[in-house]
Tab-separated table of C-alpha atoms and ligand atoms in Angstrom:
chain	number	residue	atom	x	y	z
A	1	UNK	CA	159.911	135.325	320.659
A	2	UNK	CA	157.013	133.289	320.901
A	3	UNK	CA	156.821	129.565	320.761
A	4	UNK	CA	154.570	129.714	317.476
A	5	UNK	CA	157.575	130.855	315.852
A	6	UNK	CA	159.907	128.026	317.195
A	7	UNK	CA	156.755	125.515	315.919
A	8	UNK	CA	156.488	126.793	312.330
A	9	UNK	CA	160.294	126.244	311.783
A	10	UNK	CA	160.225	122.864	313.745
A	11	UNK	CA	157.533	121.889	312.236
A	12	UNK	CA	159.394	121.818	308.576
A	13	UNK	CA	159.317	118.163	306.665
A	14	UNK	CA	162.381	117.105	307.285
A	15	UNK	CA	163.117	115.350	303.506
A	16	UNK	CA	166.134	112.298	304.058
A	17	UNK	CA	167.413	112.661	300.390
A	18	UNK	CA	170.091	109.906	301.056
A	19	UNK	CA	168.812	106.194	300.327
A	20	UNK	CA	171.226	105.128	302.775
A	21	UNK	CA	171.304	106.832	306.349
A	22	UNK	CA	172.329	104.679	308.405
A	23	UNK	CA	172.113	106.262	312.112
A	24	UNK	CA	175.863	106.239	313.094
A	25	UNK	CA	175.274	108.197	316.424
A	26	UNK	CA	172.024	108.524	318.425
A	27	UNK	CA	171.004	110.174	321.543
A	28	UNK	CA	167.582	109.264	322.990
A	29	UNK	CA	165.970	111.119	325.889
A	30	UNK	CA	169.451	112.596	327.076
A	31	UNK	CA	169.300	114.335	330.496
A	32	UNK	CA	172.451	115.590	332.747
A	33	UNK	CA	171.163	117.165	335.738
A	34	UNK	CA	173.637	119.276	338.035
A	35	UNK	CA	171.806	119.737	341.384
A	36	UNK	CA	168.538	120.739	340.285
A	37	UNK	CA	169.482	122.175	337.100
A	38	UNK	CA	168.662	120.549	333.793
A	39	UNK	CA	171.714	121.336	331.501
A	40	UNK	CA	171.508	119.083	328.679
A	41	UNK	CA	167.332	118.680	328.625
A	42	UNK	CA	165.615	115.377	326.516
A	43	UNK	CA	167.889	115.673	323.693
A	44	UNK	CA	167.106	113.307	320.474
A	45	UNK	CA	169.538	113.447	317.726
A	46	UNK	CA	170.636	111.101	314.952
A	47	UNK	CA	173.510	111.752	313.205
A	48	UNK	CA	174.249	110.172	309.563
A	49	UNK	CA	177.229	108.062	308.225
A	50	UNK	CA	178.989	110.498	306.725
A	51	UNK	CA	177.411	114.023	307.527
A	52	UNK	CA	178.977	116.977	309.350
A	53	UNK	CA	176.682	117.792	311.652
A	54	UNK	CA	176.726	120.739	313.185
A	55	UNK	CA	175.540	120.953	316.872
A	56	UNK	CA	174.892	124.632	317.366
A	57	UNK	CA	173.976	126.746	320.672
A	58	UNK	CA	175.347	130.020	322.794
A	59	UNK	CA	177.926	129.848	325.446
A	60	UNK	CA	176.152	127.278	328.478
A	61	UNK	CA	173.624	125.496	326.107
A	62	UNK	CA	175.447	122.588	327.077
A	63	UNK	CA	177.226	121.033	324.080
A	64	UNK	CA	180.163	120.282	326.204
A	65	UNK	CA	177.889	118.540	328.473
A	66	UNK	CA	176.047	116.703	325.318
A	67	UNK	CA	179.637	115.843	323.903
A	68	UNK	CA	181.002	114.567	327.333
A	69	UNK	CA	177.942	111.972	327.817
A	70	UNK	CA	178.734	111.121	323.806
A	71	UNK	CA	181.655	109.816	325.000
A	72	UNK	CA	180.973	108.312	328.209
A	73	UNK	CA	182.703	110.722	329.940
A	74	UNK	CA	179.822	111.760	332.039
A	75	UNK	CA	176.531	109.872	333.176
A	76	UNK	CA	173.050	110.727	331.761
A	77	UNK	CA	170.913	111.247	334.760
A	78	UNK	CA	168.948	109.833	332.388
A	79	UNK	CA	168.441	108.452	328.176
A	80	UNK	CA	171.092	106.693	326.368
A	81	UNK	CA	173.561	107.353	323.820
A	82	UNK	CA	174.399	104.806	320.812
A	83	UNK	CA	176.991	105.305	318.205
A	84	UNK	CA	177.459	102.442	315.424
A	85	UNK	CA	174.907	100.605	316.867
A	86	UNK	CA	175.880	99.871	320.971
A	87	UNK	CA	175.404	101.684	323.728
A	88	UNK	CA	178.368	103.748	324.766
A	89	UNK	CA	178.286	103.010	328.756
A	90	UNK	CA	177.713	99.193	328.250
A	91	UNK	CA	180.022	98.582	325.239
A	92	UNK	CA	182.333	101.912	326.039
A	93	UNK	CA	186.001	99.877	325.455
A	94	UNK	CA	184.860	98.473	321.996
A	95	UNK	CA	183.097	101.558	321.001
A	96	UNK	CA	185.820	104.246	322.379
A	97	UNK	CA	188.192	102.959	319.635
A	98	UNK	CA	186.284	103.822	316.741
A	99	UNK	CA	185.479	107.610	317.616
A	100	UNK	CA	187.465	110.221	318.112
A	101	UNK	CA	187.265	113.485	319.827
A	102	UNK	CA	188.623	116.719	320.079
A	103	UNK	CA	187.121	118.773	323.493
A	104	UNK	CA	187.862	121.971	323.877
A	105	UNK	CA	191.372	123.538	323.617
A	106	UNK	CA	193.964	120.048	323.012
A	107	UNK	CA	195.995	119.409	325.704
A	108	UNK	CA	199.537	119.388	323.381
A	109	UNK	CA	202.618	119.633	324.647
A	110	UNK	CA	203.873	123.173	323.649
A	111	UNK	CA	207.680	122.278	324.137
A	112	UNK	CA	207.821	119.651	321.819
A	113	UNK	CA	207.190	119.148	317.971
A	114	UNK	CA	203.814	118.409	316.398
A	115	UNK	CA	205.195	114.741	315.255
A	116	UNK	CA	206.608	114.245	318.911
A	117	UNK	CA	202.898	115.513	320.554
A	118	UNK	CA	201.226	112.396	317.834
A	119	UNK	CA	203.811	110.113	319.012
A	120	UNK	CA	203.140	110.293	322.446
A	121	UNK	CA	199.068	110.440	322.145
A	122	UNK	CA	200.123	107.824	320.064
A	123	UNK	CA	202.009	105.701	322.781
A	124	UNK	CA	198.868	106.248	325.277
A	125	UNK	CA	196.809	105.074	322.548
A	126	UNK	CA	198.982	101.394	322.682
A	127	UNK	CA	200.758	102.008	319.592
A	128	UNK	CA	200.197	103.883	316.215
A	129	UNK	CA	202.484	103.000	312.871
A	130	UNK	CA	204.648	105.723	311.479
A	131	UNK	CA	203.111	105.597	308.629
A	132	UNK	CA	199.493	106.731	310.366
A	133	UNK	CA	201.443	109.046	311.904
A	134	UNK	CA	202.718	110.704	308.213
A	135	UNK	CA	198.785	110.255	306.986
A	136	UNK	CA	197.210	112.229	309.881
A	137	UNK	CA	199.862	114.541	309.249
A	138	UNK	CA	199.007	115.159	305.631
A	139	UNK	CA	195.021	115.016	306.437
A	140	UNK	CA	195.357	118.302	308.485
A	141	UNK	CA	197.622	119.350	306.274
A	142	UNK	CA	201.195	120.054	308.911
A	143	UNK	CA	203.385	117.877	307.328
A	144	UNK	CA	205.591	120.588	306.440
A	145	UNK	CA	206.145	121.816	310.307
A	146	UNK	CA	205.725	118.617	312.236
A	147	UNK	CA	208.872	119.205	313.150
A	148	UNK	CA	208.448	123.169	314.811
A	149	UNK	CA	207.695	123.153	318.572
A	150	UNK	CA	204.200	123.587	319.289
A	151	UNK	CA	204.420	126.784	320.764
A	152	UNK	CA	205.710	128.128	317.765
A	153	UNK	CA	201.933	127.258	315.874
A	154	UNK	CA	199.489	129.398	315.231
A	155	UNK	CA	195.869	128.594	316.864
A	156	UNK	CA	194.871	127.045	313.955
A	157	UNK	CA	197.391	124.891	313.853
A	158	UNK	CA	196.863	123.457	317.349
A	159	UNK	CA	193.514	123.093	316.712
A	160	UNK	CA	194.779	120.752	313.622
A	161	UNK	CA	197.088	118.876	315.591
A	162	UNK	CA	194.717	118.506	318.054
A	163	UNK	CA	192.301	116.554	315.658
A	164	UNK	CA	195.449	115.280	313.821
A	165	UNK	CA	195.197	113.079	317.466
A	166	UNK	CA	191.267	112.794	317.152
A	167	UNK	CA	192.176	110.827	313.892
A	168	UNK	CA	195.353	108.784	314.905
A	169	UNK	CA	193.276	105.468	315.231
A	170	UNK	CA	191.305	105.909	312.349
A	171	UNK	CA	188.288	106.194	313.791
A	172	UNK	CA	184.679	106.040	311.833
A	173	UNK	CA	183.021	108.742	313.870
A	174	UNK	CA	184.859	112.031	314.751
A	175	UNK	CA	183.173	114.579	317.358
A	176	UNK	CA	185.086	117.795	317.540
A	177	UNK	CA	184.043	120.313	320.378
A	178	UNK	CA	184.186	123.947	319.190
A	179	UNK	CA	187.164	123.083	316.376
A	180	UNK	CA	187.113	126.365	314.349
A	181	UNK	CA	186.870	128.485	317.938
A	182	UNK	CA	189.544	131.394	317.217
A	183	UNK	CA	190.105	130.419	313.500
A	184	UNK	CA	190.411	133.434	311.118
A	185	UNK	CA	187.823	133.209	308.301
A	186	UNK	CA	190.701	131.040	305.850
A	187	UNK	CA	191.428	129.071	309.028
A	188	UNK	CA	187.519	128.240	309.194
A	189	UNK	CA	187.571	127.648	304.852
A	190	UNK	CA	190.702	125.067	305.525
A	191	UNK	CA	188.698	123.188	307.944
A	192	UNK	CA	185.682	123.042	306.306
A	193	UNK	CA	187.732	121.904	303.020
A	194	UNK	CA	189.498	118.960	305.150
A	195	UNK	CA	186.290	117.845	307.162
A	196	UNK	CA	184.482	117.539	303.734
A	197	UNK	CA	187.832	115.328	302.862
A	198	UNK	CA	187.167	113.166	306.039
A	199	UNK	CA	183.361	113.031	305.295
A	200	UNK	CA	183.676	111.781	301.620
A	201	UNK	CA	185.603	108.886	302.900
A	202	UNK	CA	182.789	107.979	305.276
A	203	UNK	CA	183.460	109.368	308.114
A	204	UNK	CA	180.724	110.949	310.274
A	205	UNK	CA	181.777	114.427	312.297
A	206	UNK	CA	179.918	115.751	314.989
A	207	UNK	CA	180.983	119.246	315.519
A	208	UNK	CA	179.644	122.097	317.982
A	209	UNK	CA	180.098	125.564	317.700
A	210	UNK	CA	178.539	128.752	319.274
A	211	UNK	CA	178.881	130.833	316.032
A	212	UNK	CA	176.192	130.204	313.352
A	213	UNK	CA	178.863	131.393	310.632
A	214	UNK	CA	181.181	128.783	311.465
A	215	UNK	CA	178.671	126.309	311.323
A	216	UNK	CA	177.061	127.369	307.817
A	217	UNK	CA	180.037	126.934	306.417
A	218	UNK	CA	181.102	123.510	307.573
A	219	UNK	CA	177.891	121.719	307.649
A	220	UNK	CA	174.945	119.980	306.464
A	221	UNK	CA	172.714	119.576	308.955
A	222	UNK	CA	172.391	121.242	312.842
A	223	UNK	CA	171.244	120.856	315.625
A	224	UNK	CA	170.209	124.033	317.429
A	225	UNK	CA	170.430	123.926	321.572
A	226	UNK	CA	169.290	126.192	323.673
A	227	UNK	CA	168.969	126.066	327.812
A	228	UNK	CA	169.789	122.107	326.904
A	229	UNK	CA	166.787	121.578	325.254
A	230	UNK	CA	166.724	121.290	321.322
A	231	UNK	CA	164.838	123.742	319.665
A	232	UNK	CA	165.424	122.386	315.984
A	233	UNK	CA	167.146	119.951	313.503
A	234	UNK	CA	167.820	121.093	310.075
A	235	UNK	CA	169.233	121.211	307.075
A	236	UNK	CA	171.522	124.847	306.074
A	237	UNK	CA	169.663	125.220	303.360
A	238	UNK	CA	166.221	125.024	304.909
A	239	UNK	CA	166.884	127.319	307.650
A	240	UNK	CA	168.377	130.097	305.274
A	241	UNK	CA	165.155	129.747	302.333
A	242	UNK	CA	162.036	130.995	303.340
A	243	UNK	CA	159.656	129.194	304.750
A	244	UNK	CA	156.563	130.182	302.806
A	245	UNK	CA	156.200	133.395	304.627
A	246	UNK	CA	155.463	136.626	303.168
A	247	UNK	CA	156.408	139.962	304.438
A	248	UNK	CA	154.210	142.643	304.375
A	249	UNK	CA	154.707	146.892	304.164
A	250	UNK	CA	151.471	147.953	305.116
A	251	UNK	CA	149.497	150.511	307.502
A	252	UNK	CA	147.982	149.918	310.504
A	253	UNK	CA	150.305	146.937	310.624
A	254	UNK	CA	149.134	146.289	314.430
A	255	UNK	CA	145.398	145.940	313.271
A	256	UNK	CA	146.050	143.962	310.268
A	257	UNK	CA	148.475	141.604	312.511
A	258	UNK	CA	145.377	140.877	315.012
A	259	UNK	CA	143.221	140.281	311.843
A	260	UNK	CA	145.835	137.943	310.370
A	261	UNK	CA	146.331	135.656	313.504
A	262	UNK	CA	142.395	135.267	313.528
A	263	UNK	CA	142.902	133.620	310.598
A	264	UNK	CA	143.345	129.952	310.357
A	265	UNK	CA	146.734	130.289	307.955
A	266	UNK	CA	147.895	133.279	310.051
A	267	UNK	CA	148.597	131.893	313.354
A	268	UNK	CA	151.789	132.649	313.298
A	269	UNK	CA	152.093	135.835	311.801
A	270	UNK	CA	154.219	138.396	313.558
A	271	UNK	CA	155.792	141.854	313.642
A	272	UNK	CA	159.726	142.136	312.400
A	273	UNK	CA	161.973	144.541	313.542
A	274	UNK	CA	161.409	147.015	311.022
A	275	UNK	CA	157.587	146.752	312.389
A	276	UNK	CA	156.070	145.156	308.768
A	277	UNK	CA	153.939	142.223	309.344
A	278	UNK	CA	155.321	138.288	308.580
A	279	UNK	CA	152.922	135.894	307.785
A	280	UNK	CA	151.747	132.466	305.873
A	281	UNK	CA	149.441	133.210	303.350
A	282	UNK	CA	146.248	131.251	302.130
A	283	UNK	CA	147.120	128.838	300.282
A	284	UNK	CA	150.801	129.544	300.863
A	285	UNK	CA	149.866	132.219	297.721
A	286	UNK	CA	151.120	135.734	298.069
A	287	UNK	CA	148.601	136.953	295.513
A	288	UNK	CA	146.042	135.461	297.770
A	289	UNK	CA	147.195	136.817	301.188
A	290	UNK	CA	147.199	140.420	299.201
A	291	UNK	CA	143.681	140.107	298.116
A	292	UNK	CA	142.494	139.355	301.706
A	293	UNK	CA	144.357	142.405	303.223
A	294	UNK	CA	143.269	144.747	300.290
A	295	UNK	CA	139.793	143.653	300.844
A	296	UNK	CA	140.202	143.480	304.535
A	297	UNK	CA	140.811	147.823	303.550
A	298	UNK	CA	144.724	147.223	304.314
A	299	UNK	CA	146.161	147.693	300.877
A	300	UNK	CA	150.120	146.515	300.821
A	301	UNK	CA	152.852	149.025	300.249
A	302	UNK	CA	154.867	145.836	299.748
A	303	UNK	CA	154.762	142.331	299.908
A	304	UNK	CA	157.838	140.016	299.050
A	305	UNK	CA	158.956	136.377	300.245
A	306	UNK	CA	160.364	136.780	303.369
A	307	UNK	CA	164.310	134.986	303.671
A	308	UNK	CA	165.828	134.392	306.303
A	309	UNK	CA	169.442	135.245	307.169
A	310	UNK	CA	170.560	132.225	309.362
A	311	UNK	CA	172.551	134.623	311.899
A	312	UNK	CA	168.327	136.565	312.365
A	313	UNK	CA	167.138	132.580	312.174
A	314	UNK	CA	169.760	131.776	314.648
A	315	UNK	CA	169.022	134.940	317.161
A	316	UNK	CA	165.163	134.795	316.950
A	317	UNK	CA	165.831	131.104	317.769
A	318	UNK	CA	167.977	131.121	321.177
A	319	UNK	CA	167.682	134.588	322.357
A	320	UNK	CA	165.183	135.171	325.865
A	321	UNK	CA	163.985	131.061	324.724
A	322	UNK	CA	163.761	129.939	328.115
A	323	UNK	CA	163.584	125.588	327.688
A	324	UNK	CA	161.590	125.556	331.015
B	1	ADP	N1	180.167	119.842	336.374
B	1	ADP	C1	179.230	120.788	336.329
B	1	ADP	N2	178.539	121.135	337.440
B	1	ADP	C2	177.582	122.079	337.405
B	1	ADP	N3	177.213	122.754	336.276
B	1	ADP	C3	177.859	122.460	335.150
B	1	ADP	C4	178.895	121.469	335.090
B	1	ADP	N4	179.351	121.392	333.829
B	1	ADP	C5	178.640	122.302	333.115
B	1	ADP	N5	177.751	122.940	333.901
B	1	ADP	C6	176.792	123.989	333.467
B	1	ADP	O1	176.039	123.470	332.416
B	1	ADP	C7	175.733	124.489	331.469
B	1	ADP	C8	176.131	124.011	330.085
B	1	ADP	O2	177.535	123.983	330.020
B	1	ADP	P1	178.292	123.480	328.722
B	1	ADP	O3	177.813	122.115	328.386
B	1	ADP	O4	179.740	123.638	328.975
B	1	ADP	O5	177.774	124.509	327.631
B	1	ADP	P2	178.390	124.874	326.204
B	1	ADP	O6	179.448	123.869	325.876
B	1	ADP	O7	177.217	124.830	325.274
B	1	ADP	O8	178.933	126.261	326.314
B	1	ADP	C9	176.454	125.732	331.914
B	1	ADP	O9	175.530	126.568	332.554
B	1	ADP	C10	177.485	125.206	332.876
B	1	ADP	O10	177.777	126.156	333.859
B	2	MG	MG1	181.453	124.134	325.382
């Protein structure tokens, strides 16, 4: 794809509907470099109190990496990462406490029960009442087998006792790496039903995926990665309604297409896979952007709104989109 496509989604208003967004969790300018590689490339993202955002790429994007310099698990080569306000390598032991995180598979201890795995993340944590111990229990919804061996749960169910730990000390800001990775489709509804629990009482989720589903679901905004580099920020909604585009059944779609992008409004106008033209229009009118063609001797078979299905949005946005 070319770059004018990535620009004329990018390029969207993005609206802040909320009167109050506070910035919980803030990356400026982050950079990891391995070698001479740029993994995670000048990423800038501010996440609200109280949004699931969803921090999408393929496989090697580098959300892992992202998520690991989050929590000060990594250096930056470069920029700086701030959640609730102080920068997490200066003020790492007082800000540590207040998130927590779920990388990857949790490491649980298979041979012993889900209550005894929480008591002894628990222990390492200094110390966690009982009674937190029931709640987190309850949030992810495993009160009624806390007392089965770990081995005996299904994926889903180690993935929820693995944030059931994530959420032990309360914390404000939760950032869960790949959570709903192997979840059936009701495993994936469950989670989204408990994180939107979790988010009405304030608290602010990070959460990565690879699979746009997943992330449609769960969230309200994303971030899209690609090669490390962001490629956009945006709400579900905005990336699945159209985006003033029109496409257009016509012949000689080639010739019209080199007309269009002469035009001033039709810079980005492009073929689809089914080979019909999709362009703005003057005016952002449809009746206006028929007129021209019919005049221009390209009369439309068709022209309709063009929508975009997020998995196509998705695709068109990561795949051959080199950051370099
Ligand atoms: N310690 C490391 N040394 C070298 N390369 C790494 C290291 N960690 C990750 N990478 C590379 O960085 C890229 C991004 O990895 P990762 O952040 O795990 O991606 P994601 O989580 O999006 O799948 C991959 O190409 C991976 O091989
Ligand atoms: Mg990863």
């Amino acid at each position: 794809m070319s770059q004018v496509d990535i620009a004329s989604i990018s390029r969207q208003p993005q609206v802040d509907t909320s009167p109050v967004s506070e910035i919980v969790l803030r990356t400026r300018n982050l950079t990891k470099q391995y070698k001479q590689r740029t993994v995670v490339n000048d990423l800038n993202l501010d996440i609200r109190r109280g949004e699931i955002y969803g921090f999408l790429g393929p496989n090697g994007a580098g959300k892992t990496t992202t998520i690991r310099m989050i929590l000060g698990l990594i250096t930056p080569t470069s920029g700086s990462v701030e959640i609730l306000g102080s920068d997490i390598l200066a003020h790492r032991s007082e800000v540590l406490p207040r998130v927590g995180a779920l990388i990857e598979t949790p490491a649980l201890y298979r041979y012993m029960s889900g209550r005894d795995n929480l008591l002894a993340f628990s222990k390492a944590l200094g110390g966690v009442s009982s009674k937190r111990i029931d709640e987190v229990l309850a949030i992810v919804s495993l009160t009624e087998r806390q007392r089965d061996k770990v081995r005996t749960y299904s994926l889903g169910m180690r993935q929820r006792l693995g944030i059931a730990v994530a959420l032990l000390q309360d914390p404000d800001v939760l950032i869960l790496d790949e959570p709903a990775n192997g979840l059936d489709p009701a495993g994936i509804v469950e989670m989204r039903d408990f994180l939107h629990r979790l988010a009405a009482e304030g608290k602010t989720i990070l959460m990565s995926s690879h699979l746009l589903s997943e992330v449609q679901q769960i969230c309200s905004r994303v971030a899209i990665i690609n090669f490390g580099k962001l490629i956009t920020e945006t709400t579900v909604k905005d990336l699945t309604t159209g985006k003033g585009e029109f496409t257009v059944k016509v012949e000689r779609a080639a010739e019209a297409l080199a007309l269009l992008k002469r035009q001033p409004w039709g810079q980005s106008a492009r073929l689809n896979e089914e080979g019909d033209i999709v362009t703005s229009s003057p005016n952002g009118k449809g009746r206006e952007l028929n007129a021209f063609l019919a005049q221009a001797g390209y009369v439309a078979d068709e022209l309709s709104s063009t929508r975009y299905d997020l998995e196509e949005t998705f695709l068109r946005l990561t795949e051959g989109h080199s950051g370099n």
